[in-house]
């Protein structure tokens, strides 16, 4: 069964790489892979190893389908090696005459040092200690189109290792969302009558929120 799964994963990877070489890759997948490469610093080959060894492709594709997933969350950080703990043999005297018993007990150390790994998570089971890459969409009632999908897809990176989770949220709010609200595009489709509300109520509230995060 395991060999069958490995063979299927190998064929899917070969098909994916063949489409990439021909320029036939789904642009939504290509965008996702490039986002992960840029955020983690992994090479394209290393990323594909993570994608197919972790069986992530189906879950990524579900983000593009209607009424399926509405978000994806990756962590790229050090994890403990999954190999079993090393046994240590100790010799204890036997209760029988002239005998000794060899007893194996498990040491408190793992067989390998922590290594960085890219994995999908729900954000609750494992605390963030490295890089977080997120993608989400608000409207899952229709399929995410291959053309113009950027309009309906939100994504970003949180550096929990060097910047910190709270500081990353504060910077994103201040330099992305508040900048966009303070200086709307000239061709925006929003009603210009709403701008005084944004300027006089929403922006001051967001400034107070960012100030609280910094404090």
mmCIF file with all atom_site columns, C-alpha atoms in Angstrom:
data_model
loop_
_atom_site.group_PDB
_atom_site.id
_atom_site.type_symbol
_atom_site.label_atom_id
_atom_site.label_alt_id
_atom_site.label_comp_id
_atom_site.label_asym_id
_atom_site.label_entity_id
_atom_site.label_seq_id
_atom_site.pdbx_PDB_ins_code
_atom_site.Cartn_x
_atom_site.Cartn_y
_atom_site.Cartn_z
_atom_site.occupancy
_atom_site.B_iso_or_equiv
_atom_site.pdbx_formal_charge
_atom_site.auth_seq_id
_atom_site.auth_comp_id
_atom_site.auth_asym_id
_atom_site.auth_atom_id
_atom_site.pdbx_PDB_model_num
ATOM 1   C CA . UNK A 1 1   ? 0.000   0.000   0.000   1.00 0.00 ? 1   UNK A CA 1
ATOM 2   C CA . UNK A 1 2   ? 2.815   2.386   0.921   1.00 0.00 ? 2   UNK A CA 1
ATOM 3   C CA . UNK A 1 3   ? 4.691   1.656   -2.309  1.00 0.00 ? 3   UNK A CA 1
ATOM 4   C CA . UNK A 1 4   ? 1.490   2.294   -4.294  1.00 0.00 ? 4   UNK A CA 1
ATOM 5   C CA . UNK A 1 5   ? 1.060   5.698   -2.630  1.00 0.00 ? 5   UNK A CA 1
ATOM 6   C CA . UNK A 1 6   ? 4.697   6.559   -3.289  1.00 0.00 ? 6   UNK A CA 1
ATOM 7   C CA . UNK A 1 7   ? 4.345   5.593   -6.947  1.00 0.00 ? 7   UNK A CA 1
ATOM 8   C CA . UNK A 1 8   ? 1.217   7.730   -7.309  1.00 0.00 ? 8   UNK A CA 1
ATOM 9   C CA . UNK A 1 9   ? 2.948   10.684  -5.651  1.00 0.00 ? 9   UNK A CA 1
ATOM 10  C CA . UNK A 1 10  ? 5.941   10.247  -7.959  1.00 0.00 ? 10  UNK A CA 1
ATOM 11  C CA . UNK A 1 11  ? 3.738   10.237  -11.074 1.00 0.00 ? 11  UNK A CA 1
ATOM 12  C CA . UNK A 1 12  ? 1.858   13.336  -9.920  1.00 0.00 ? 12  UNK A CA 1
ATOM 13  C CA . UNK A 1 13  ? 5.110   15.158  -9.270  1.00 0.00 ? 13  UNK A CA 1
ATOM 14  C CA . UNK A 1 14  ? 6.488   14.225  -12.693 1.00 0.00 ? 14  UNK A CA 1
ATOM 15  C CA . UNK A 1 15  ? 3.285   15.459  -14.322 1.00 0.00 ? 15  UNK A CA 1
ATOM 16  C CA . UNK A 1 16  ? 3.441   18.719  -12.353 1.00 0.00 ? 16  UNK A CA 1
ATOM 17  C CA . UNK A 1 17  ? 7.084   19.332  -13.293 1.00 0.00 ? 17  UNK A CA 1
ATOM 18  C CA . UNK A 1 18  ? 6.377   18.467  -16.930 1.00 0.00 ? 18  UNK A CA 1
ATOM 19  C CA . UNK A 1 19  ? 3.585   21.056  -17.063 1.00 0.00 ? 19  UNK A CA 1
ATOM 20  C CA . UNK A 1 20  ? 5.881   23.630  -15.463 1.00 0.00 ? 20  UNK A CA 1
ATOM 21  C CA . UNK A 1 21  ? 8.557   23.056  -18.111 1.00 0.00 ? 21  UNK A CA 1
ATOM 22  C CA . UNK A 1 22  ? 5.977   23.434  -20.877 1.00 0.00 ? 22  UNK A CA 1
ATOM 23  C CA . UNK A 1 23  ? 4.478   26.560  -19.354 1.00 0.00 ? 23  UNK A CA 1
ATOM 24  C CA . UNK A 1 24  ? 1.173   24.740  -18.794 1.00 0.00 ? 24  UNK A CA 1
ATOM 25  C CA . UNK A 1 25  ? 1.156   24.956  -14.999 1.00 0.00 ? 25  UNK A CA 1
ATOM 26  C CA . UNK A 1 26  ? -2.045  26.169  -13.377 1.00 0.00 ? 26  UNK A CA 1
ATOM 27  C CA . UNK A 1 27  ? -1.239  29.852  -12.676 1.00 0.00 ? 27  UNK A CA 1
ATOM 28  C CA . UNK A 1 28  ? -2.844  29.573  -9.238  1.00 0.00 ? 28  UNK A CA 1
ATOM 29  C CA . UNK A 1 29  ? -0.506  26.716  -8.319  1.00 0.00 ? 29  UNK A CA 1
ATOM 30  C CA . UNK A 1 30  ? 2.473   28.529  -9.813  1.00 0.00 ? 30  UNK A CA 1
ATOM 31  C CA . UNK A 1 31  ? 1.662   31.593  -7.720  1.00 0.00 ? 31  UNK A CA 1
ATOM 32  C CA . UNK A 1 32  ? 1.361   29.446  -4.577  1.00 0.00 ? 32  UNK A CA 1
ATOM 33  C CA . UNK A 1 33  ? 4.664   27.668  -5.182  1.00 0.00 ? 33  UNK A CA 1
ATOM 34  C CA . UNK A 1 34  ? 6.484   30.947  -5.837  1.00 0.00 ? 34  UNK A CA 1
ATOM 35  C CA . UNK A 1 35  ? 5.036   32.476  -2.670  1.00 0.00 ? 35  UNK A CA 1
ATOM 36  C CA . UNK A 1 36  ? 6.361   29.536  -0.650  1.00 0.00 ? 36  UNK A CA 1
ATOM 37  C CA . UNK A 1 37  ? 9.774   29.696  -2.326  1.00 0.00 ? 37  UNK A CA 1
ATOM 38  C CA . UNK A 1 38  ? 10.094  33.436  -1.637  1.00 0.00 ? 38  UNK A CA 1
ATOM 39  C CA . UNK A 1 39  ? 9.001   33.084  1.992   1.00 0.00 ? 39  UNK A CA 1
ATOM 40  C CA . UNK A 1 40  ? 11.119  30.068  2.940   1.00 0.00 ? 40  UNK A CA 1
ATOM 41  C CA . UNK A 1 41  ? 14.205  30.445  0.757   1.00 0.00 ? 41  UNK A CA 1
ATOM 42  C CA . UNK A 1 42  ? 13.842  26.842  -0.391  1.00 0.00 ? 42  UNK A CA 1
ATOM 43  C CA . UNK A 1 43  ? 14.823  25.921  -3.924  1.00 0.00 ? 43  UNK A CA 1
ATOM 44  C CA . UNK A 1 44  ? 12.077  24.853  -6.310  1.00 0.00 ? 44  UNK A CA 1
ATOM 45  C CA . UNK A 1 45  ? 13.184  21.225  -6.039  1.00 0.00 ? 45  UNK A CA 1
ATOM 46  C CA . UNK A 1 46  ? 13.222  21.319  -2.230  1.00 0.00 ? 46  UNK A CA 1
ATOM 47  C CA . UNK A 1 47  ? 9.764   22.871  -2.210  1.00 0.00 ? 47  UNK A CA 1
ATOM 48  C CA . UNK A 1 48  ? 8.393   20.170  -4.493  1.00 0.00 ? 48  UNK A CA 1
ATOM 49  C CA . UNK A 1 49  ? 9.852   17.560  -2.132  1.00 0.00 ? 49  UNK A CA 1
ATOM 50  C CA . UNK A 1 50  ? 7.894   19.144  0.727   1.00 0.00 ? 50  UNK A CA 1
ATOM 51  C CA . UNK A 1 51  ? 4.691   19.427  -1.314  1.00 0.00 ? 51  UNK A CA 1
ATOM 52  C CA . UNK A 1 52  ? 4.595   15.814  -2.431  1.00 0.00 ? 52  UNK A CA 1
ATOM 53  C CA . UNK A 1 53  ? 6.110   14.189  0.646   1.00 0.00 ? 53  UNK A CA 1
ATOM 54  C CA . UNK A 1 54  ? 3.518   16.006  2.747   1.00 0.00 ? 54  UNK A CA 1
ATOM 55  C CA . UNK A 1 55  ? 0.638   15.267  0.327   1.00 0.00 ? 55  UNK A CA 1
ATOM 56  C CA . UNK A 1 56  ? -0.205  18.979  0.176   1.00 0.00 ? 56  UNK A CA 1
ATOM 57  C CA . UNK A 1 57  ? -1.256  19.246  -3.467  1.00 0.00 ? 57  UNK A CA 1
ATOM 58  C CA . UNK A 1 58  ? -4.874  18.159  -2.978  1.00 0.00 ? 58  UNK A CA 1
ATOM 59  C CA . UNK A 1 59  ? -5.321  20.533  -0.044  1.00 0.00 ? 59  UNK A CA 1
ATOM 60  C CA . UNK A 1 60  ? -3.881  23.426  -2.051  1.00 0.00 ? 60  UNK A CA 1
ATOM 61  C CA . UNK A 1 61  ? -6.234  22.671  -4.945  1.00 0.00 ? 61  UNK A CA 1
ATOM 62  C CA . UNK A 1 62  ? -9.193  22.669  -2.552  1.00 0.00 ? 62  UNK A CA 1
ATOM 63  C CA . UNK A 1 63  ? -8.588  26.376  -1.934  1.00 0.00 ? 63  UNK A CA 1
ATOM 64  C CA . UNK A 1 64  ? -9.454  27.039  -5.578  1.00 0.00 ? 64  UNK A CA 1
ATOM 65  C CA . UNK A 1 65  ? -12.703 25.023  -5.616  1.00 0.00 ? 65  UNK A CA 1
ATOM 66  C CA . UNK A 1 66  ? -16.180 26.253  -4.602  1.00 0.00 ? 66  UNK A CA 1
ATOM 67  C CA . UNK A 1 67  ? -17.463 25.413  -1.120  1.00 0.00 ? 67  UNK A CA 1
ATOM 68  C CA . UNK A 1 68  ? -14.192 23.815  -0.058  1.00 0.00 ? 68  UNK A CA 1
ATOM 69  C CA . UNK A 1 69  ? -11.292 25.279  1.927   1.00 0.00 ? 69  UNK A CA 1
ATOM 70  C CA . UNK A 1 70  ? -11.208 29.010  2.564   1.00 0.00 ? 70  UNK A CA 1
ATOM 71  C CA . UNK A 1 71  ? -7.671  29.209  3.944   1.00 0.00 ? 71  UNK A CA 1
ATOM 72  C CA . UNK A 1 72  ? -4.259  27.562  3.962   1.00 0.00 ? 72  UNK A CA 1
ATOM 73  C CA . UNK A 1 73  ? -1.640  28.038  6.647   1.00 0.00 ? 73  UNK A CA 1
ATOM 74  C CA . UNK A 1 74  ? 1.952   26.833  6.413   1.00 0.00 ? 74  UNK A CA 1
ATOM 75  C CA . UNK A 1 75  ? 4.633   26.909  9.096   1.00 0.00 ? 75  UNK A CA 1
ATOM 76  C CA . UNK A 1 76  ? 8.299   26.708  8.142   1.00 0.00 ? 76  UNK A CA 1
ATOM 77  C CA . UNK A 1 77  ? 10.265  26.114  11.314  1.00 0.00 ? 77  UNK A CA 1
ATOM 78  C CA . UNK A 1 78  ? 12.383  23.682  13.258  1.00 0.00 ? 78  UNK A CA 1
ATOM 79  C CA . UNK A 1 79  ? 10.659  20.479  14.298  1.00 0.00 ? 79  UNK A CA 1
ATOM 80  C CA . UNK A 1 80  ? 11.855  17.567  16.348  1.00 0.00 ? 80  UNK A CA 1
ATOM 81  C CA . UNK A 1 81  ? 13.043  14.611  14.317  1.00 0.00 ? 81  UNK A CA 1
ATOM 82  C CA . UNK A 1 82  ? 10.276  12.046  14.059  1.00 0.00 ? 82  UNK A CA 1
ATOM 83  C CA . UNK A 1 83  ? 12.675  9.116   14.432  1.00 0.00 ? 83  UNK A CA 1
ATOM 84  C CA . UNK A 1 84  ? 12.245  6.992   17.578  1.00 0.00 ? 84  UNK A CA 1
ATOM 85  C CA . UNK A 1 85  ? 14.180  7.773   20.705  1.00 0.00 ? 85  UNK A CA 1
ATOM 86  C CA . UNK A 1 86  ? 17.489  5.991   21.205  1.00 0.00 ? 86  UNK A CA 1
ATOM 87  C CA . UNK A 1 87  ? 17.453  3.073   23.659  1.00 0.00 ? 87  UNK A CA 1
ATOM 88  C CA . UNK A 1 88  ? 20.194  2.792   26.276  1.00 0.00 ? 88  UNK A CA 1
ATOM 89  C CA . UNK A 1 89  ? 21.124  -0.612  27.655  1.00 0.00 ? 89  UNK A CA 1
ATOM 90  C CA . UNK A 1 90  ? 21.770  -0.893  31.374  1.00 0.00 ? 90  UNK A CA 1
ATOM 91  C CA . UNK A 1 91  ? 22.776  -3.946  33.382  1.00 0.00 ? 91  UNK A CA 1
ATOM 92  C CA . UNK A 1 92  ? 20.853  -4.823  36.521  1.00 0.00 ? 92  UNK A CA 1
ATOM 93  C CA . UNK A 1 93  ? 21.540  -7.695  38.883  1.00 0.00 ? 93  UNK A CA 1
ATOM 94  C CA . UNK A 1 94  ? 19.153  -10.610 38.532  1.00 0.00 ? 94  UNK A CA 1
ATOM 95  C CA . UNK A 1 95  ? 17.228  -12.140 41.386  1.00 0.00 ? 95  UNK A CA 1
ATOM 96  C CA . UNK A 1 96  ? 18.401  -15.572 40.210  1.00 0.00 ? 96  UNK A CA 1
ATOM 97  C CA . UNK A 1 97  ? 21.766  -16.866 41.421  1.00 0.00 ? 97  UNK A CA 1
ATOM 98  C CA . UNK A 1 98  ? 24.808  -15.582 39.540  1.00 0.00 ? 98  UNK A CA 1
ATOM 99  C CA . UNK A 1 99  ? 22.878  -13.871 36.774  1.00 0.00 ? 99  UNK A CA 1
ATOM 100 C CA . UNK A 1 100 ? 22.566  -10.401 35.315  1.00 0.00 ? 100 UNK A CA 1
ATOM 101 C CA . UNK A 1 101 ? 19.769  -8.907  33.261  1.00 0.00 ? 101 UNK A CA 1
ATOM 102 C CA . UNK A 1 102 ? 20.252  -6.426  30.427  1.00 0.00 ? 102 UNK A CA 1
ATOM 103 C CA . UNK A 1 103 ? 17.473  -3.832  30.493  1.00 0.00 ? 103 UNK A CA 1
ATOM 104 C CA . UNK A 1 104 ? 16.832  -1.343  27.708  1.00 0.00 ? 104 UNK A CA 1
ATOM 105 C CA . UNK A 1 105 ? 15.418  2.031   28.559  1.00 0.00 ? 105 UNK A CA 1
ATOM 106 C CA . UNK A 1 106 ? 14.725  5.028   26.372  1.00 0.00 ? 106 UNK A CA 1
ATOM 107 C CA . UNK A 1 107 ? 17.011  8.002   26.650  1.00 0.00 ? 107 UNK A CA 1
ATOM 108 C CA . UNK A 1 108 ? 15.712  11.541  26.918  1.00 0.00 ? 108 UNK A CA 1
ATOM 109 C CA . UNK A 1 109 ? 17.454  12.611  23.711  1.00 0.00 ? 109 UNK A CA 1
ATOM 110 C CA . UNK A 1 110 ? 16.262  12.176  20.164  1.00 0.00 ? 110 UNK A CA 1
ATOM 111 C CA . UNK A 1 111 ? 18.362  10.611  17.456  1.00 0.00 ? 111 UNK A CA 1
ATOM 112 C CA . UNK A 1 112 ? 18.765  13.814  15.444  1.00 0.00 ? 112 UNK A CA 1
ATOM 113 C CA . UNK A 1 113 ? 18.868  17.582  15.908  1.00 0.00 ? 113 UNK A CA 1
ATOM 114 C CA . UNK A 1 114 ? 15.817  19.734  15.078  1.00 0.00 ? 114 UNK A CA 1
ATOM 115 C CA . UNK A 1 115 ? 15.469  20.496  11.383  1.00 0.00 ? 115 UNK A CA 1
ATOM 116 C CA . UNK A 1 116 ? 13.392  23.009  9.479   1.00 0.00 ? 116 UNK A CA 1
ATOM 117 C CA . UNK A 1 117 ? 10.271  21.663  7.850   1.00 0.00 ? 117 UNK A CA 1
ATOM 118 C CA . UNK A 1 118 ? 7.444   23.134  5.789   1.00 0.00 ? 118 UNK A CA 1
ATOM 119 C CA . UNK A 1 119 ? 4.043   21.801  6.788   1.00 0.00 ? 119 UNK A CA 1
ATOM 120 C CA . UNK A 1 120 ? 0.363   22.693  6.658   1.00 0.00 ? 120 UNK A CA 1
ATOM 121 C CA . UNK A 1 121 ? -1.282  23.396  9.993   1.00 0.00 ? 121 UNK A CA 1
ATOM 122 C CA . UNK A 1 122 ? -4.484  24.756  11.475  1.00 0.00 ? 122 UNK A CA 1
ATOM 123 C CA . UNK A 1 123 ? -2.530  27.245  13.594  1.00 0.00 ? 123 UNK A CA 1
ATOM 124 C CA . UNK A 1 124 ? -3.669  25.711  16.888  1.00 0.00 ? 124 UNK A CA 1
ATOM 125 C CA . UNK A 1 125 ? -1.819  22.435  17.319  1.00 0.00 ? 125 UNK A CA 1
ATOM 126 C CA . UNK A 1 126 ? 1.735   23.781  16.948  1.00 0.00 ? 126 UNK A CA 1
ATOM 127 C CA . UNK A 1 127 ? 2.964   27.178  18.213  1.00 0.00 ? 127 UNK A CA 1
ATOM 128 C CA . UNK A 1 128 ? 4.585   29.465  15.651  1.00 0.00 ? 128 UNK A CA 1
ATOM 129 C CA . UNK A 1 129 ? 8.354   29.655  16.082  1.00 0.00 ? 129 UNK A CA 1
ATOM 130 C CA . UNK A 1 130 ? 9.459   30.372  12.515  1.00 0.00 ? 130 UNK A CA 1
ATOM 131 C CA . UNK A 1 131 ? 7.849   31.594  9.305   1.00 0.00 ? 131 UNK A CA 1
ATOM 132 C CA . UNK A 1 132 ? 4.093   31.523  8.690   1.00 0.00 ? 132 UNK A CA 1
ATOM 133 C CA . UNK A 1 133 ? 2.700   31.738  5.151   1.00 0.00 ? 133 UNK A CA 1
ATOM 134 C CA . UNK A 1 134 ? -1.030  32.245  4.789   1.00 0.00 ? 134 UNK A CA 1
ATOM 135 C CA . UNK A 1 135 ? -3.536  32.309  1.940   1.00 0.00 ? 135 UNK A CA 1
ATOM 136 C CA . UNK A 1 136 ? -7.275  32.821  2.261   1.00 0.00 ? 136 UNK A CA 1
ATOM 137 C CA . UNK A 1 137 ? -10.344 33.842  0.309   1.00 0.00 ? 137 UNK A CA 1
ATOM 138 C CA . UNK A 1 138 ? -13.549 35.418  1.573   1.00 0.00 ? 138 UNK A CA 1
ATOM 139 C CA . UNK A 1 139 ? -16.019 34.136  -0.991  1.00 0.00 ? 139 UNK A CA 1
ATOM 140 C CA . UNK A 1 140 ? -15.955 30.365  -1.479  1.00 0.00 ? 140 UNK A CA 1
ATOM 141 C CA . UNK A 1 141 ? -19.276 30.271  -3.316  1.00 0.00 ? 141 UNK A CA 1
ATOM 142 C CA . UNK A 1 142 ? -17.548 30.133  -6.687  1.00 0.00 ? 142 UNK A CA 1
ATOM 143 C CA . UNK A 1 143 ? -14.382 28.682  -8.134  1.00 0.00 ? 143 UNK A CA 1
ATOM 144 C CA . UNK A 1 144 ? -11.272 30.830  -7.965  1.00 0.00 ? 144 UNK A CA 1
ATOM 145 C CA . UNK A 1 145 ? -10.639 31.735  -11.623 1.00 0.00 ? 145 UNK A CA 1
ATOM 146 C CA . UNK A 1 146 ? -7.297  31.082  -13.284 1.00 0.00 ? 146 UNK A CA 1
ATOM 147 C CA . UNK A 1 147 ? -7.316  34.623  -14.662 1.00 0.00 ? 147 UNK A CA 1
ATOM 148 C CA . UNK A 1 148 ? -7.588  37.486  -12.213 1.00 0.00 ? 148 UNK A CA 1
ATOM 149 C CA . UNK A 1 149 ? -7.479  35.224  -9.163  1.00 0.00 ? 149 UNK A CA 1
ATOM 150 C CA . UNK A 1 150 ? -5.336  37.834  -7.362  1.00 0.00 ? 150 UNK A CA 1
ATOM 151 C CA . UNK A 1 151 ? -8.468  39.940  -6.810  1.00 0.00 ? 151 UNK A CA 1
ATOM 152 C CA . UNK A 1 152 ? -10.088 37.287  -4.613  1.00 0.00 ? 152 UNK A CA 1
ATOM 153 C CA . UNK A 1 153 ? -7.007  35.824  -2.930  1.00 0.00 ? 153 UNK A CA 1
ATOM 154 C CA . UNK A 1 154 ? -5.302  37.286  0.132   1.00 0.00 ? 154 UNK A CA 1
ATOM 155 C CA . UNK A 1 155 ? -1.867  36.111  1.156   1.00 0.00 ? 155 UNK A CA 1
ATOM 156 C CA . UNK A 1 156 ? 1.112   37.129  3.235   1.00 0.00 ? 156 UNK A CA 1
ATOM 157 C CA . UNK A 1 157 ? 4.029   36.108  5.419   1.00 0.00 ? 157 UNK A CA 1
ATOM 158 C CA . UNK A 1 158 ? 4.482   36.443  9.175   1.00 0.00 ? 158 UNK A CA 1
ATOM 159 C CA . UNK A 1 159 ? 8.032   36.211  10.543  1.00 0.00 ? 159 UNK A CA 1
ATOM 160 C CA . UNK A 1 160 ? 7.557   34.738  13.984  1.00 0.00 ? 160 UNK A CA 1
ATOM 161 C CA . UNK A 1 161 ? 11.268  34.054  14.419  1.00 0.00 ? 161 UNK A CA 1
ATOM 162 C CA . UNK A 1 162 ? 12.926  37.440  13.868  1.00 0.00 ? 162 UNK A CA 1
ATOM 163 C CA . UNK A 1 163 ? 10.053  39.942  13.971  1.00 0.00 ? 163 UNK A CA 1
ATOM 164 C CA . UNK A 1 164 ? 7.414   38.286  16.130  1.00 0.00 ? 164 UNK A CA 1
ATOM 165 C CA . UNK A 1 165 ? 3.735   37.604  15.598  1.00 0.00 ? 165 UNK A CA 1
ATOM 166 C CA . UNK A 1 166 ? 2.353   40.781  17.202  1.00 0.00 ? 166 UNK A CA 1
ATOM 167 C CA . UNK A 1 167 ? 4.905   43.058  15.514  1.00 0.00 ? 167 UNK A CA 1
ATOM 168 C CA . UNK A 1 168 ? 4.173   41.453  12.133  1.00 0.00 ? 168 UNK A CA 1
ATOM 169 C CA . UNK A 1 169 ? 0.449   42.092  12.536  1.00 0.00 ? 169 UNK A CA 1
ATOM 170 C CA . UNK A 1 170 ? 1.107   45.706  13.542  1.00 0.00 ? 170 UNK A CA 1
ATOM 171 C CA . UNK A 1 171 ? 3.380   46.332  10.548  1.00 0.00 ? 171 UNK A CA 1
ATOM 172 C CA . UNK A 1 172 ? 0.945   44.729  8.104   1.00 0.00 ? 172 UNK A CA 1
ATOM 173 C CA . UNK A 1 173 ? -1.917  46.799  9.458   1.00 0.00 ? 173 UNK A CA 1
ATOM 174 C CA . UNK A 1 174 ? 0.056   50.060  9.427   1.00 0.00 ? 174 UNK A CA 1
ATOM 175 C CA . UNK A 1 175 ? 1.989   49.810  6.173   1.00 0.00 ? 175 UNK A CA 1
ATOM 176 C CA . UNK A 1 176 ? -0.502  47.861  4.051   1.00 0.00 ? 176 UNK A CA 1
ATOM 177 C CA . UNK A 1 177 ? -4.116  48.359  5.105   1.00 0.00 ? 177 UNK A CA 1
ATOM 178 C CA . UNK A 1 178 ? -3.856  51.831  6.618   1.00 0.00 ? 178 UNK A CA 1
ATOM 179 C CA . UNK A 1 179 ? -1.806  53.080  3.668   1.00 0.00 ? 179 UNK A CA 1
ATOM 180 C CA . UNK A 1 180 ? -4.413  51.726  1.265   1.00 0.00 ? 180 UNK A CA 1
ATOM 181 C CA . UNK A 1 181 ? -7.232  53.376  3.213   1.00 0.00 ? 181 UNK A CA 1
ATOM 182 C CA . UNK A 1 182 ? -5.446  56.704  3.626   1.00 0.00 ? 182 UNK A CA 1
ATOM 183 C CA . UNK A 1 183 ? -4.497  56.960  -0.047  1.00 0.00 ? 183 UNK A CA 1
ATOM 184 C CA . UNK A 1 184 ? -7.186  55.196  -2.111  1.00 0.00 ? 184 UNK A CA 1
ATOM 185 C CA . UNK A 1 185 ? -6.563  54.594  -5.786  1.00 0.00 ? 185 UNK A CA 1
ATOM 186 C CA . UNK A 1 186 ? -7.992  57.285  -8.091  1.00 0.00 ? 186 UNK A CA 1
ATOM 187 C CA . UNK A 1 187 ? -10.002 54.713  -10.022 1.00 0.00 ? 187 UNK A CA 1
ATOM 188 C CA . UNK A 1 188 ? -11.475 53.070  -6.929  1.00 0.00 ? 188 UNK A CA 1
ATOM 189 C CA . UNK A 1 189 ? -15.007 51.809  -7.353  1.00 0.00 ? 189 UNK A CA 1
ATOM 190 C CA . UNK A 1 190 ? -16.045 52.732  -3.807  1.00 0.00 ? 190 UNK A CA 1
ATOM 191 C CA . UNK A 1 191 ? -18.458 55.575  -3.257  1.00 0.00 ? 191 UNK A CA 1
ATOM 192 C CA . UNK A 1 192 ? -16.481 58.754  -2.569  1.00 0.00 ? 192 UNK A CA 1
ATOM 193 C CA . UNK A 1 193 ? -19.075 59.673  0.019   1.00 0.00 ? 193 UNK A CA 1
ATOM 194 C CA . UNK A 1 194 ? -17.759 56.933  2.287   1.00 0.00 ? 194 UNK A CA 1
ATOM 195 C CA . UNK A 1 195 ? -14.253 58.392  2.506   1.00 0.00 ? 195 UNK A CA 1
ATOM 196 C CA . UNK A 1 196 ? -15.011 60.883  5.339   1.00 0.00 ? 196 UNK A CA 1
ATOM 197 C CA . UNK A 1 197 ? -16.168 57.948  7.469   1.00 0.00 ? 197 UNK A CA 1
ATOM 198 C CA . UNK A 1 198 ? -12.952 56.079  6.716   1.00 0.00 ? 198 UNK A CA 1
ATOM 199 C CA . UNK A 1 199 ? -10.814 59.143  7.437   1.00 0.00 ? 199 UNK A CA 1
ATOM 200 C CA . UNK A 1 200 ? -12.604 60.307  10.583  1.00 0.00 ? 200 UNK A CA 1
ATOM 201 C CA . UNK A 1 201 ? -13.573 57.008  12.218  1.00 0.00 ? 201 UNK A CA 1
ATOM 202 C CA . UNK A 1 202 ? -11.884 53.921  10.801  1.00 0.00 ? 202 UNK A CA 1
ATOM 203 C CA . UNK A 1 203 ? -8.317  55.220  10.461  1.00 0.00 ? 203 UNK A CA 1
ATOM 204 C CA . UNK A 1 204 ? -8.158  56.707  14.003  1.00 0.00 ? 204 UNK A CA 1
ATOM 205 C CA . UNK A 1 205 ? -9.428  53.406  15.362  1.00 0.00 ? 205 UNK A CA 1
ATOM 206 C CA . UNK A 1 206 ? -6.762  51.484  13.460  1.00 0.00 ? 206 UNK A CA 1
ATOM 207 C CA . UNK A 1 207 ? -4.064  53.885  14.687  1.00 0.00 ? 207 UNK A CA 1
ATOM 208 C CA . UNK A 1 208 ? -5.157  53.236  18.268  1.00 0.00 ? 208 UNK A CA 1
ATOM 209 C CA . UNK A 1 209 ? -5.107  49.495  17.602  1.00 0.00 ? 209 UNK A CA 1
ATOM 210 C CA . UNK A 1 210 ? -1.544  49.648  16.222  1.00 0.00 ? 210 UNK A CA 1
ATOM 211 C CA . UNK A 1 211 ? -0.457  51.816  19.135  1.00 0.00 ? 211 UNK A CA 1
ATOM 212 C CA . UNK A 1 212 ? -1.807  49.222  21.561  1.00 0.00 ? 212 UNK A CA 1
ATOM 213 C CA . UNK A 1 213 ? 0.105   46.477  19.746  1.00 0.00 ? 213 UNK A CA 1
ATOM 214 C CA . UNK A 1 214 ? 3.338   48.477  19.946  1.00 0.00 ? 214 UNK A CA 1
ATOM 215 C CA . UNK A 1 215 ? 2.793   49.177  23.634  1.00 0.00 ? 215 UNK A CA 1
#
